[in-house]
Coordinates of C-alpha atoms in Angstrom, one line a residue:
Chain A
X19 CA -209.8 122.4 -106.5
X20 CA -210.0 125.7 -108.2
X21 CA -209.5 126.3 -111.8
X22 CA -207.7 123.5 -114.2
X23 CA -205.9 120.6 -112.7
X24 CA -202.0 120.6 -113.2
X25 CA -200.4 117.9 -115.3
X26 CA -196.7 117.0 -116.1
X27 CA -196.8 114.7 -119.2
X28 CA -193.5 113.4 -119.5
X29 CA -191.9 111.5 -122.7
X30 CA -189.1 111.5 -124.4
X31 CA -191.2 110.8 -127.8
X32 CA -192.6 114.1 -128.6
X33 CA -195.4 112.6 -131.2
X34 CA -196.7 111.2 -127.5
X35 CA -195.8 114.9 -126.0
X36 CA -198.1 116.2 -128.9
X37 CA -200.7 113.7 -129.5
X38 CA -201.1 112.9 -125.7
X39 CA -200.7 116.7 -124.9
X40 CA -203.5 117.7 -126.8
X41 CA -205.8 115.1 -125.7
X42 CA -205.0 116.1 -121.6
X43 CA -205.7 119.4 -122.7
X44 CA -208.9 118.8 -124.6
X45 CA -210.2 116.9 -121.1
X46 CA -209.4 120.4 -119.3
X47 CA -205.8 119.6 -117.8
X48 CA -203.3 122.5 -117.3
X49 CA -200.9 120.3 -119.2
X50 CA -196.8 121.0 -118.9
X51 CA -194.4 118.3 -121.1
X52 CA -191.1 117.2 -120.2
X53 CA -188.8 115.4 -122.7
X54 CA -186.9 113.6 -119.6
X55 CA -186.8 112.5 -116.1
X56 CA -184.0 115.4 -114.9
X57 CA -186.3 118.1 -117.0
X58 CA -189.6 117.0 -115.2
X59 CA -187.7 117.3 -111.6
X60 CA -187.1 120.6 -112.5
X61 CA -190.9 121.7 -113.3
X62 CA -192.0 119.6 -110.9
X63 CA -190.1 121.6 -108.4
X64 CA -190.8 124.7 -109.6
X65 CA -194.7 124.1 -111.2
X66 CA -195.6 122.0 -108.6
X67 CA -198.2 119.6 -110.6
X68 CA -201.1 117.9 -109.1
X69 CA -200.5 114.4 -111.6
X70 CA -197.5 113.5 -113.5
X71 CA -198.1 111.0 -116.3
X72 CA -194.4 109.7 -117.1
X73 CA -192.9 107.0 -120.0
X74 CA -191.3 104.1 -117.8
X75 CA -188.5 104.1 -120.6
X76 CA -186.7 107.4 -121.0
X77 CA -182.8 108.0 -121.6
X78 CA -181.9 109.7 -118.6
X79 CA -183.9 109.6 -115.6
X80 CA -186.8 106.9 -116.5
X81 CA -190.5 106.9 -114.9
X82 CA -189.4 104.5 -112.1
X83 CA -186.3 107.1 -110.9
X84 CA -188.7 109.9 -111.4
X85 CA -191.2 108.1 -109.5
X86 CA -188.9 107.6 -106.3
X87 CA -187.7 111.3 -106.4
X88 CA -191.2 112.6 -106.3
X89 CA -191.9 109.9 -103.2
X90 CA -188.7 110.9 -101.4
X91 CA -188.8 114.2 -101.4
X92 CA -191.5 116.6 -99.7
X93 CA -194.5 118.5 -101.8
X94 CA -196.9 121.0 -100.4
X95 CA -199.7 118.7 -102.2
X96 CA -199.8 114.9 -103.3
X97 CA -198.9 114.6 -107.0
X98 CA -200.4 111.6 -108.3
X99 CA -198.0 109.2 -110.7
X100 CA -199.3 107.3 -113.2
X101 CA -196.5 105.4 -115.4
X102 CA -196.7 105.0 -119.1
X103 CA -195.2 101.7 -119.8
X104 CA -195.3 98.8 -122.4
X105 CA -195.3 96.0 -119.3
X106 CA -197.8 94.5 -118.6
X107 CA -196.4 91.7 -116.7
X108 CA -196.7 91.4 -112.3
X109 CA -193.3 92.1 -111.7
X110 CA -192.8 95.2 -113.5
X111 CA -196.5 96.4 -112.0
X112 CA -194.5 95.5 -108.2
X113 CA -191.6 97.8 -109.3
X114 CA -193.6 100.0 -110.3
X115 CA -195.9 100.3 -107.2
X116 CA -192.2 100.0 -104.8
X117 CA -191.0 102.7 -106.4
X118 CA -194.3 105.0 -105.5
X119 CA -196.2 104.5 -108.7
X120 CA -199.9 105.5 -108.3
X121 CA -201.5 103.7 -111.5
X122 CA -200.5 102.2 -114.9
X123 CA -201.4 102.7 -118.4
X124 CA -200.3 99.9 -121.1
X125 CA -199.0 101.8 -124.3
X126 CA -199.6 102.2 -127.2
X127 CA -202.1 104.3 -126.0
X128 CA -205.3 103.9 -128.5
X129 CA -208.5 104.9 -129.2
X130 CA -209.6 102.8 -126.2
X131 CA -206.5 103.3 -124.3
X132 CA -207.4 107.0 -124.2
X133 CA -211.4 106.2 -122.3
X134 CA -209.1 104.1 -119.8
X135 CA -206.6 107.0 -119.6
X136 CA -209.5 109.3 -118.9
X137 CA -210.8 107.1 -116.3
X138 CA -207.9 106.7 -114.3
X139 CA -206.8 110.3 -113.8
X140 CA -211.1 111.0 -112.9
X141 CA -210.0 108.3 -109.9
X142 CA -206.3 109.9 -109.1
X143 CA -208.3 113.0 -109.0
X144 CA -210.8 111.5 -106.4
X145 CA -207.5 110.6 -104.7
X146 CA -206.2 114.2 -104.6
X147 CA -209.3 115.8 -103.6
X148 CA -209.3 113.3 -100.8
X149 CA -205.9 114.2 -99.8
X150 CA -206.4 117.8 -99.8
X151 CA -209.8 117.2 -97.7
X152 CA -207.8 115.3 -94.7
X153 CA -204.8 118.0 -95.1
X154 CA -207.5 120.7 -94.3
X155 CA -209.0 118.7 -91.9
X156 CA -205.6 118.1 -90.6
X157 CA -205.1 122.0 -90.4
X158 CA -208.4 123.1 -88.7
X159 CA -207.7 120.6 -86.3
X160 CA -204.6 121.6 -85.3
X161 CA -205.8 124.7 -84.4
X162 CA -208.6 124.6 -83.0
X163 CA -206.3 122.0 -80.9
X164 CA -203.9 125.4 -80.5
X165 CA -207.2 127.6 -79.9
X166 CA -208.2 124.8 -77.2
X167 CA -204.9 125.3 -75.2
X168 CA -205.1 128.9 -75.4
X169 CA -208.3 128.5 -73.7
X170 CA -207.7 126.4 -71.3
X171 CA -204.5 127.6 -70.4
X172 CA -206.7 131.0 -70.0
X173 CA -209.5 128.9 -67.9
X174 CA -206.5 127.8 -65.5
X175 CA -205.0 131.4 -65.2
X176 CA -208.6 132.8 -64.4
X177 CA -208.9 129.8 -61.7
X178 CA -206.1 130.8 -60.1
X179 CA -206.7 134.0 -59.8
X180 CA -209.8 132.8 -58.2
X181 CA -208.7 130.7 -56.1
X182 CA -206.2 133.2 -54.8
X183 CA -208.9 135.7 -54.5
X184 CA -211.1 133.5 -52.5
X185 CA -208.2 132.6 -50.1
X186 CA -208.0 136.3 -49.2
X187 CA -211.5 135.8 -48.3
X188 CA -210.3 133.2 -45.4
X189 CA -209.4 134.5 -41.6
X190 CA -206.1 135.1 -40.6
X191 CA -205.0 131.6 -38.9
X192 CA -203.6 131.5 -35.7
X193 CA -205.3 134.3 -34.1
X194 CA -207.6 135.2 -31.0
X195 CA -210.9 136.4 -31.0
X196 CA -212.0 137.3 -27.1
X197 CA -209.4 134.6 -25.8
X198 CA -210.4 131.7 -28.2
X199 CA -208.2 130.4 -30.2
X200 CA -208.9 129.8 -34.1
X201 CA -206.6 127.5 -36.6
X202 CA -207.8 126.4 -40.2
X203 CA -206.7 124.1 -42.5
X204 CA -208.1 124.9 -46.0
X205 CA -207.2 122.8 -49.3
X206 CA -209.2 123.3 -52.1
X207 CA -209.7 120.5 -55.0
X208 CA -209.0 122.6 -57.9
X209 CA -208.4 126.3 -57.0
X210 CA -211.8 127.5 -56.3
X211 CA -213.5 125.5 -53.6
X212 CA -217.3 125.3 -52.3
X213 CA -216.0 125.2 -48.6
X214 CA -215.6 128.4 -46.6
X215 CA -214.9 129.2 -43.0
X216 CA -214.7 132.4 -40.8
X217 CA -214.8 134.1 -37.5
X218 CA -215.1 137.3 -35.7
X219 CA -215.7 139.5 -32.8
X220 CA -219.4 140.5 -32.9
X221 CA -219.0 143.1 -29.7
X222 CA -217.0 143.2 -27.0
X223 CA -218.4 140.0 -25.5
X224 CA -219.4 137.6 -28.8
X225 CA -217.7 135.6 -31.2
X226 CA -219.2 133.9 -33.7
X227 CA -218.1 131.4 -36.7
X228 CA -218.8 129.1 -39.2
X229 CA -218.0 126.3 -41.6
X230 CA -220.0 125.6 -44.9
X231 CA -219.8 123.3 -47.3
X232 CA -221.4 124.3 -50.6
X233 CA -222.5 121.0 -52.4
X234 CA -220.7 120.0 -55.5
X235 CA -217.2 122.0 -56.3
X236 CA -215.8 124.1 -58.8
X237 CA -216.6 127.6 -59.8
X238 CA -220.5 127.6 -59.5
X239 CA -219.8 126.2 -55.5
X240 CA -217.1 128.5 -54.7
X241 CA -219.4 131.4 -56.2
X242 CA -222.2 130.8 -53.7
X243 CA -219.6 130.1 -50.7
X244 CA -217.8 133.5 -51.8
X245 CA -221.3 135.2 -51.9
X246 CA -221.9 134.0 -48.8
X247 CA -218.7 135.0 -47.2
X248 CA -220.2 138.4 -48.0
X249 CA -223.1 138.2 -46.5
X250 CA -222.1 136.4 -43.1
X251 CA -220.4 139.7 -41.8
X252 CA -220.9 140.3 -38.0
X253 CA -220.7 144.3 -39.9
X254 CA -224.2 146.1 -39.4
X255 CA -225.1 147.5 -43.3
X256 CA -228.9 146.1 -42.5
X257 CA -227.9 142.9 -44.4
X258 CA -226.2 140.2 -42.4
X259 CA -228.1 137.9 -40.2
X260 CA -225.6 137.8 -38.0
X261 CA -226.6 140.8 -36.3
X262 CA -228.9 143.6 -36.6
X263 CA -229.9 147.1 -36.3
X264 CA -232.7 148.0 -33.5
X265 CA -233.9 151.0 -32.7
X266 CA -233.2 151.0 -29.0
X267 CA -229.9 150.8 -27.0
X268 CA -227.2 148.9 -27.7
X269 CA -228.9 149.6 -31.2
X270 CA -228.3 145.9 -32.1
X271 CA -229.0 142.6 -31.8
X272 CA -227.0 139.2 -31.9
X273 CA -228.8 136.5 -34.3
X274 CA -229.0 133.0 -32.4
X275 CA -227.8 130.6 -34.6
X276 CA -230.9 128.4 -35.7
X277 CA -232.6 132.1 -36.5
X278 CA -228.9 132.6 -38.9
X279 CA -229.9 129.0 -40.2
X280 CA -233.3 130.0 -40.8
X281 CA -233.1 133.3 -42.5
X282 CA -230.3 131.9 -45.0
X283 CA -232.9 129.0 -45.3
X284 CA -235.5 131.0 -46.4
X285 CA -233.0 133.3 -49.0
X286 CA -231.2 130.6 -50.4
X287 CA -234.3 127.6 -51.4
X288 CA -233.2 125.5 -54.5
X289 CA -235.3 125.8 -57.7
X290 CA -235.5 124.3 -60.7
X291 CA -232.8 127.2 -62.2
X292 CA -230.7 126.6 -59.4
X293 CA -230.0 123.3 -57.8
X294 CA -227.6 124.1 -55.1
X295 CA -227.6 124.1 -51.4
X296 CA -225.6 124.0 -48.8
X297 CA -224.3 122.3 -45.1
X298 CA -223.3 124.7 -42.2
X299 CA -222.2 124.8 -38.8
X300 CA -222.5 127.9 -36.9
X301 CA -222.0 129.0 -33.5
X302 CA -221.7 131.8 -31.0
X303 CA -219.5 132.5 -28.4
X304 CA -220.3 134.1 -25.4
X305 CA -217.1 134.7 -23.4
X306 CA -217.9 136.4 -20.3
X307 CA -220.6 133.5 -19.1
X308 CA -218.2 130.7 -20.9
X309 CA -221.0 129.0 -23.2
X310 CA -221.0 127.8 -26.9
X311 CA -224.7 127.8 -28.8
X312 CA -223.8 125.7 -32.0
X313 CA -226.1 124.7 -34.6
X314 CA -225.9 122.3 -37.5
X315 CA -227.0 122.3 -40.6
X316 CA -225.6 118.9 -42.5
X317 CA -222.1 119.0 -41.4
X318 CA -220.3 116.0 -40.7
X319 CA -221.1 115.8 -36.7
X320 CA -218.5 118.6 -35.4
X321 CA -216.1 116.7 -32.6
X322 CA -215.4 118.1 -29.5
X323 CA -212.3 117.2 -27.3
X324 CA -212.6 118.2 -23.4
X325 CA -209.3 119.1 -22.6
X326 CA -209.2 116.2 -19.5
X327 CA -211.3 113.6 -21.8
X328 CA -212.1 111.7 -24.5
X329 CA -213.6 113.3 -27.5
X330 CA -217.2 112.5 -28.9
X331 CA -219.3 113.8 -31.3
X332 CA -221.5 117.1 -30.9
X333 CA -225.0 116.7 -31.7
X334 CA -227.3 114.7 -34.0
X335 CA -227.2 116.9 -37.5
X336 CA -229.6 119.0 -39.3
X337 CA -231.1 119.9 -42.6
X338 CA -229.0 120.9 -44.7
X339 CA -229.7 124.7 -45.9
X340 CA -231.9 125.4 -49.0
X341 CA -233.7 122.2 -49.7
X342 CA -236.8 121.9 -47.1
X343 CA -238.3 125.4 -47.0
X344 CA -240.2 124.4 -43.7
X345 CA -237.1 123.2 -42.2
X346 CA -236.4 123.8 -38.5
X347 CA -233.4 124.1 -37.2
X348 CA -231.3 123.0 -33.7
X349 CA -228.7 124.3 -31.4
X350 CA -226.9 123.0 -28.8
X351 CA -225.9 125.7 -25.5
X352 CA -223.1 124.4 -22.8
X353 CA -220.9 125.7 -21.0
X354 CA -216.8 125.2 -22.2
X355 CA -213.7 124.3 -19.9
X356 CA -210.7 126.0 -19.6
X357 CA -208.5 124.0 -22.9
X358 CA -211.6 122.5 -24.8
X359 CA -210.9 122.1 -28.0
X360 CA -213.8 122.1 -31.3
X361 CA -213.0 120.6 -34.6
X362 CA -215.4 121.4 -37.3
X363 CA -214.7 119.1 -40.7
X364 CA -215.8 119.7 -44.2
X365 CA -217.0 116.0 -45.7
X366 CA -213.9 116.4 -47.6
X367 CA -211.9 114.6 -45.5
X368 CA -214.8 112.3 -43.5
X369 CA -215.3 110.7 -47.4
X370 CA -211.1 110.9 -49.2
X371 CA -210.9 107.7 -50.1
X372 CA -207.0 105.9 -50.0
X373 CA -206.0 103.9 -52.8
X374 CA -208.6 100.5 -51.6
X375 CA -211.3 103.0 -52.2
X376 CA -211.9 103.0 -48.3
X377 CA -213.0 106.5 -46.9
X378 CA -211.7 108.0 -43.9
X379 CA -214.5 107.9 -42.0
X380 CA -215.5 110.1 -39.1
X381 CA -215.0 107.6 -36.4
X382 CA -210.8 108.2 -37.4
X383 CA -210.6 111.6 -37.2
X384 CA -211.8 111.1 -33.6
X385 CA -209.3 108.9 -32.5
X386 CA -207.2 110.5 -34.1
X387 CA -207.8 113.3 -32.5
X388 CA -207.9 111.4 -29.2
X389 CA -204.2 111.5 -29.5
X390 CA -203.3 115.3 -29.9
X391 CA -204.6 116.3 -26.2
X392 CA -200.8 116.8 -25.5
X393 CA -200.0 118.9 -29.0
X394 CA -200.8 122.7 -29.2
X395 CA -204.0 122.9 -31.8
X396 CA -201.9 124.4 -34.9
X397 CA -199.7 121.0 -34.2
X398 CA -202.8 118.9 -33.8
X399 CA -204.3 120.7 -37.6
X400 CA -200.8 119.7 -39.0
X401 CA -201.0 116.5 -37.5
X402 CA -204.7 116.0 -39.6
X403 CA -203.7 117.4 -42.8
X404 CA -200.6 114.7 -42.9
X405 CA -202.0 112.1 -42.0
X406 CA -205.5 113.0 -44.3
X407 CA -203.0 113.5 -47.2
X408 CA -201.1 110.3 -46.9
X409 CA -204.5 108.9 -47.0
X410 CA -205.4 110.8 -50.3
X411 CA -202.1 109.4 -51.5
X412 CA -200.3 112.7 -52.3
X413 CA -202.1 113.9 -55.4
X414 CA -204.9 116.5 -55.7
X415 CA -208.4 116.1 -53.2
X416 CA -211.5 114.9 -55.4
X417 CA -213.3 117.1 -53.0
X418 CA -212.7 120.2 -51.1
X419 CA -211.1 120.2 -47.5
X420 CA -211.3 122.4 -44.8
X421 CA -211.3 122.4 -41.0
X422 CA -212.1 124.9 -38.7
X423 CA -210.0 124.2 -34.9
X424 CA -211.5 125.9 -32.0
X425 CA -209.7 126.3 -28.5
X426 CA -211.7 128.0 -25.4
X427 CA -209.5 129.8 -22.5
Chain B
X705 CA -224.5 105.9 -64.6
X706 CA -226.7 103.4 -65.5
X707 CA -230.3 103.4 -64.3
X708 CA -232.1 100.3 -64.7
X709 CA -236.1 99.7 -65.0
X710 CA -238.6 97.6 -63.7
X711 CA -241.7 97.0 -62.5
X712 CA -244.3 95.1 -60.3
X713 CA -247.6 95.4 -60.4
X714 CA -247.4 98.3 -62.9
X715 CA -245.4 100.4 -60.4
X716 CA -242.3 101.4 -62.2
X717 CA -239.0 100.6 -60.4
X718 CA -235.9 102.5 -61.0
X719 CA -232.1 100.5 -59.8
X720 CA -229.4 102.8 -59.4
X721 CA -226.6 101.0 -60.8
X722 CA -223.6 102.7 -59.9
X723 CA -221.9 101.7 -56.6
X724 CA -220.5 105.3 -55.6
X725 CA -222.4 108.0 -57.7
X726 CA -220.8 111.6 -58.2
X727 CA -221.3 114.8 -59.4
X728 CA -221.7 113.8 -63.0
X729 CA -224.1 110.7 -62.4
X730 CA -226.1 113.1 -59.7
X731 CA -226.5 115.1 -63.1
X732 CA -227.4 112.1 -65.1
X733 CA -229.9 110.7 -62.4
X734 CA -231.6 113.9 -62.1
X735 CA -232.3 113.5 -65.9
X736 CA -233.4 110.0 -66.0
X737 CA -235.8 110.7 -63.2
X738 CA -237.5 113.7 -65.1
X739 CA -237.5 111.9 -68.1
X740 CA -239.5 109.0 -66.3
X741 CA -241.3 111.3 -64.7
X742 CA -242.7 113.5 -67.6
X743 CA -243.7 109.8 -69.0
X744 CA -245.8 109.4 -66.2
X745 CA -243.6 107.5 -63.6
X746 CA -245.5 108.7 -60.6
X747 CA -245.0 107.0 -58.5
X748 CA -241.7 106.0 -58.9
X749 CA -239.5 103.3 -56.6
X750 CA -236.0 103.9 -56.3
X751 CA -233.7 101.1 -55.5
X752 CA -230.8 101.8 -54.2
X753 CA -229.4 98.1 -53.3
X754 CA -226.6 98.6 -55.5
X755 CA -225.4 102.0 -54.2
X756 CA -222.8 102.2 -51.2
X757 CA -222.1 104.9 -50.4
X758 CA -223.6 108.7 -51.8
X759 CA -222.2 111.9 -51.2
X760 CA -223.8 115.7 -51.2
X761 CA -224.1 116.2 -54.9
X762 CA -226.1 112.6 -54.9
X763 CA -228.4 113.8 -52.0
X764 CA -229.0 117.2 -53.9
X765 CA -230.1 115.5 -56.9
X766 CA -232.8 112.7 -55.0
X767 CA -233.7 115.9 -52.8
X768 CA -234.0 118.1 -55.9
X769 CA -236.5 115.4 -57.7
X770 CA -238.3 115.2 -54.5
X771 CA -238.7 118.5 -54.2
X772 CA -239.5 119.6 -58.1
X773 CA -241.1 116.3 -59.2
X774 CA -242.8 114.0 -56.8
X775 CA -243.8 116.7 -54.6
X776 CA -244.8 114.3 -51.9
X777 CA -242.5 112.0 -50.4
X778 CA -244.8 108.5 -50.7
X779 CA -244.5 109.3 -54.8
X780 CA -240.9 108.4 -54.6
X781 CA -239.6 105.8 -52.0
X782 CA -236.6 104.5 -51.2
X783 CA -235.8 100.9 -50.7
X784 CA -232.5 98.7 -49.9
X785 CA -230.7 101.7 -48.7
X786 CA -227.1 101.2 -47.5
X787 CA -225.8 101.8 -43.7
X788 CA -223.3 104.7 -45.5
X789 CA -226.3 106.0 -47.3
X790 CA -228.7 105.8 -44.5
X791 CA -226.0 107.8 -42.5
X792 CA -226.0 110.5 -44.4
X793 CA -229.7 110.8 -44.5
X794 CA -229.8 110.8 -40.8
X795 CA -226.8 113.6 -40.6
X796 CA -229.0 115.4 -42.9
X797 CA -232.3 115.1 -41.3
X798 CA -233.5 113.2 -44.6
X799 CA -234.9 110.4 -43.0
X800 CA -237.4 112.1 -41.9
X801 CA -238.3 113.5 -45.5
X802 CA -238.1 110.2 -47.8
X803 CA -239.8 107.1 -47.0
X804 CA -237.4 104.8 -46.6
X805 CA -238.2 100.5 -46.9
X806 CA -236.4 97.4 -46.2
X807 CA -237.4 96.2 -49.6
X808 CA -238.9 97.0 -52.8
X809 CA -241.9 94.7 -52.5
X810 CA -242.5 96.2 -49.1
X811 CA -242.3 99.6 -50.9
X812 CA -244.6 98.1 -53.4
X813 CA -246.9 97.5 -50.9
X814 CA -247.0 100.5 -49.0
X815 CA -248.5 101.6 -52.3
X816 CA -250.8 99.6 -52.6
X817 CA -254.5 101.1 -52.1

């Protein structure tokens, strides 16, 4: 509190007005009187007291009715009552206390009276200061609860700009790269995502693509996966590993995929600064002699669906890259037929658990897709993400999902 | 997540208590483990009996105090380890990084001089 406390002494006795007046003013009150209850409502009002010491018994409004008024109405502060009064018995204490009465002096007010007196207000200030603590506690409170919102409505704004940034990092879906088909399905868990996925002609007779799944979510995962989408242009500017300048004709060279795994394995090692890593699939089309070289590093087993058979599971995994610098990696090199379909699956989906906590599971994707031979390969991605989302149970993914759908002419 | 200690024959034994872990208890278990580990818990058994199922952010972390910590494989084995866990350590090629035992008083032994 700053400066001199505020007092309303109110009695229609004005010996009491003087005597008492000149006592609260001695302790270092800012003391106002009031000969009645209506003439205190008005300073009250207008002064806006911290304590108001009032005579129980006054002609027109009395302590009790004064008391009420200041409890019903609304003050920028608390104004601690105490009630002068010659009662001493329970009931009238009751009435007093009902009617919003903080404390009680017995008169006449003596010599000792006055030490109580002294006391009393020392504790109804303790009370005020109290009050005034929690209303400025009250007050930061609130806003830093209104900075918070700002903030986080900002945070959500910036994630969706993100998000919708990244997006324009994805492939066009539905298109054709040397006669093979490519579809995606692509929902992240909360507007940026660690997955990523991409295609493209690397010359007139190679395609290539990928899936990765950058571990964890959120905006440190979809940092590295946009990074990456960078990097993992079949452009030559010298820095993709996809393919590469050489000084004789055609002036280029395509990357195998395990040598792609490798080099990003070596760049992207996790160290104590930076604990993330990454799962990848990538492969490489050659379309004139009809083969697919695939490697994988950590994705869920990529399924492959013959066009006139049952589909199974392509290969048997791989490290994961950034976390074993001497890793070596693997690919697979066959030979595709004519409607052959690929389906490349971020763990997203493999591990969405329904509402039992049970996880999808690889095994039903692959009977699921068992089913779609007869469905065009945009239908059979539709088919996945309805049936994967009925499994989620409608609301958002806990992690990212993404599928990459490959058809061969 | 709750990480639990024991030991046997002064090898310190550390139970992962947390039946699905996530990204925030692959944080909390990478900081148990280096606090253990700056106390001198080296070698350090981790049992993993009560976990069912781990997903990438889980591997990072026991991959991360592998690689950062222990250094060498037989300084942090892995015991009781689930069929879903075991999968993903196969998908991954981490079986053949970790030592992984049926038990921890086989892992106990295999540390034995």
């Amino acid at each position: 509190m700053n400066g001199r406390t505020s007092l309303l002494l109110v009695d229609d006795s004005p010996e009491i007005r003087l005597l008492l007046g000149h006592m609260l003013r001695s302790w270092g009150y800012e003391v106002l009187v009031a000969g009645g209850g209506y003439e205190a409502w008005d300073i009250i009002e207008r002064e806006q007291p911290r304590i108001v010491i009032a005579d129980w018994m006054m002609p027109d409004l009395d302590g009790l009715g004064l008391c009420k008024k200041i409890r019903d109405s609304v003050h920028p502060g608390y104004i601690y009552t105490i009630l002068l009064t010659g009662r001493n018995d329970q009931e009238s204490l009751i009435q007093g206390m009902n009617a919003g009465a903080d404390d009680f002096i017995i008169k006449p007010v003596n010599l000792d009276g006055y030490n109580e007196l002294k006391a009393r207000l020392r504790a109804g200030e303790r009370i005020i200061q109290l009050w005034q603590a929690l209303q400025e506690q009250n007050r930061r409170q609130v806003e830093l609860s209104d900075r918070l919102a700002i903030a986080h409505e900002r945070l959500r704004r910036e994630l969706e700009t993100a998000g919708r940034m990244q997006r324009r990092l994805l492939p066009p879906g539905g298109s054709r790269v040397h006669g093979v088909s490519f579809e995606w399905l692509f929902i992240p868990s909360a507007c940026v995502s660690g997955d990523m996925l991409s295609y493209f002609g690397i010359d007139e007779k190679h395609a290539g693509f990928y899936c990765i799944d950058v571990a964890g979510h959120g905006i440190a995962a979809s940092m590295l996966s946009a990074s990456l989408n960078q990097l993992l242009t079949p452009e030559m500017d010298g820095r993709s590993p996809i393919k590469r300048r050489m000084p004789t004709e055609p002036y280029y060279a395509i990357t195998p995929p395990v040598e792609v795994m490798a080099e990003l394995n070596r760049k992207f090692q996790i160290d104590t600064q930076n604990f993330q890593y990454f799962t990848m699939v990538y492969a490489l089309v050659n379309a004139p002699s009809r083969t697919l070289e695939i490697s994988n590093a950590g994705m869920p087993y990529p399924i492959y669906l013959p066009s006139n058979d049952t589909a199974y599971f392509l290969g048997d995994g791989g490290f994961p890259v950034g976390i074993i610098e001497q890793a070596r990696y693997e690919s697979i090199k066959f030979q595709y037929g004519t409607g052959d379909r690929l389906f490349i699956c971020s763990d997203g989906i493999s591990e969405c658990t329904n509402q039992s906590n049970e996880m999808f599971g690889s095994e039903r994707i692959l009977n699921l897709l068992n089913g779609t031979h007869a469905m065009s390969l945009s239908e059979t991605l539709r088919e996945l993400e309805n049936v994967i989302k009925k499994w989620n149970g409608g609301g958002e993914f806990e992690d990212d999902v993404s599928i990459l759908g490959i058809q061969f002419p | 997540m709750n990480l639990l200690d024991s030991t046997i024959n002064g090898i310190p034994i550390l139970t992962i208590d947390a039946p699905r872990p996530d990204n925030a208890s692959a944080e909390d278990f990478k900081l148990g483990v280096t606090n253990r580990f700056r106390q001198g818990a080296d070698p350090l058994i981790l049992d993993m009996n009560r976990v069912i199922f781990m997903d990438s952010s889980g591997l990072g972390a026991l991959v991360g105090c592998l690689k950062l910590l222990f250094k060498d494989p037989k300084r942090l084995p892995l015991c009781n380890v689930a069929p879903a866990v075991l999968s993903l350590l196969k998908l991954t090629r981490m079986d053949q990084v970790f030592l992984v035992y049926p038990s921890v008083q086989a892992a106990v032994e295999a540390l034995q001089p």
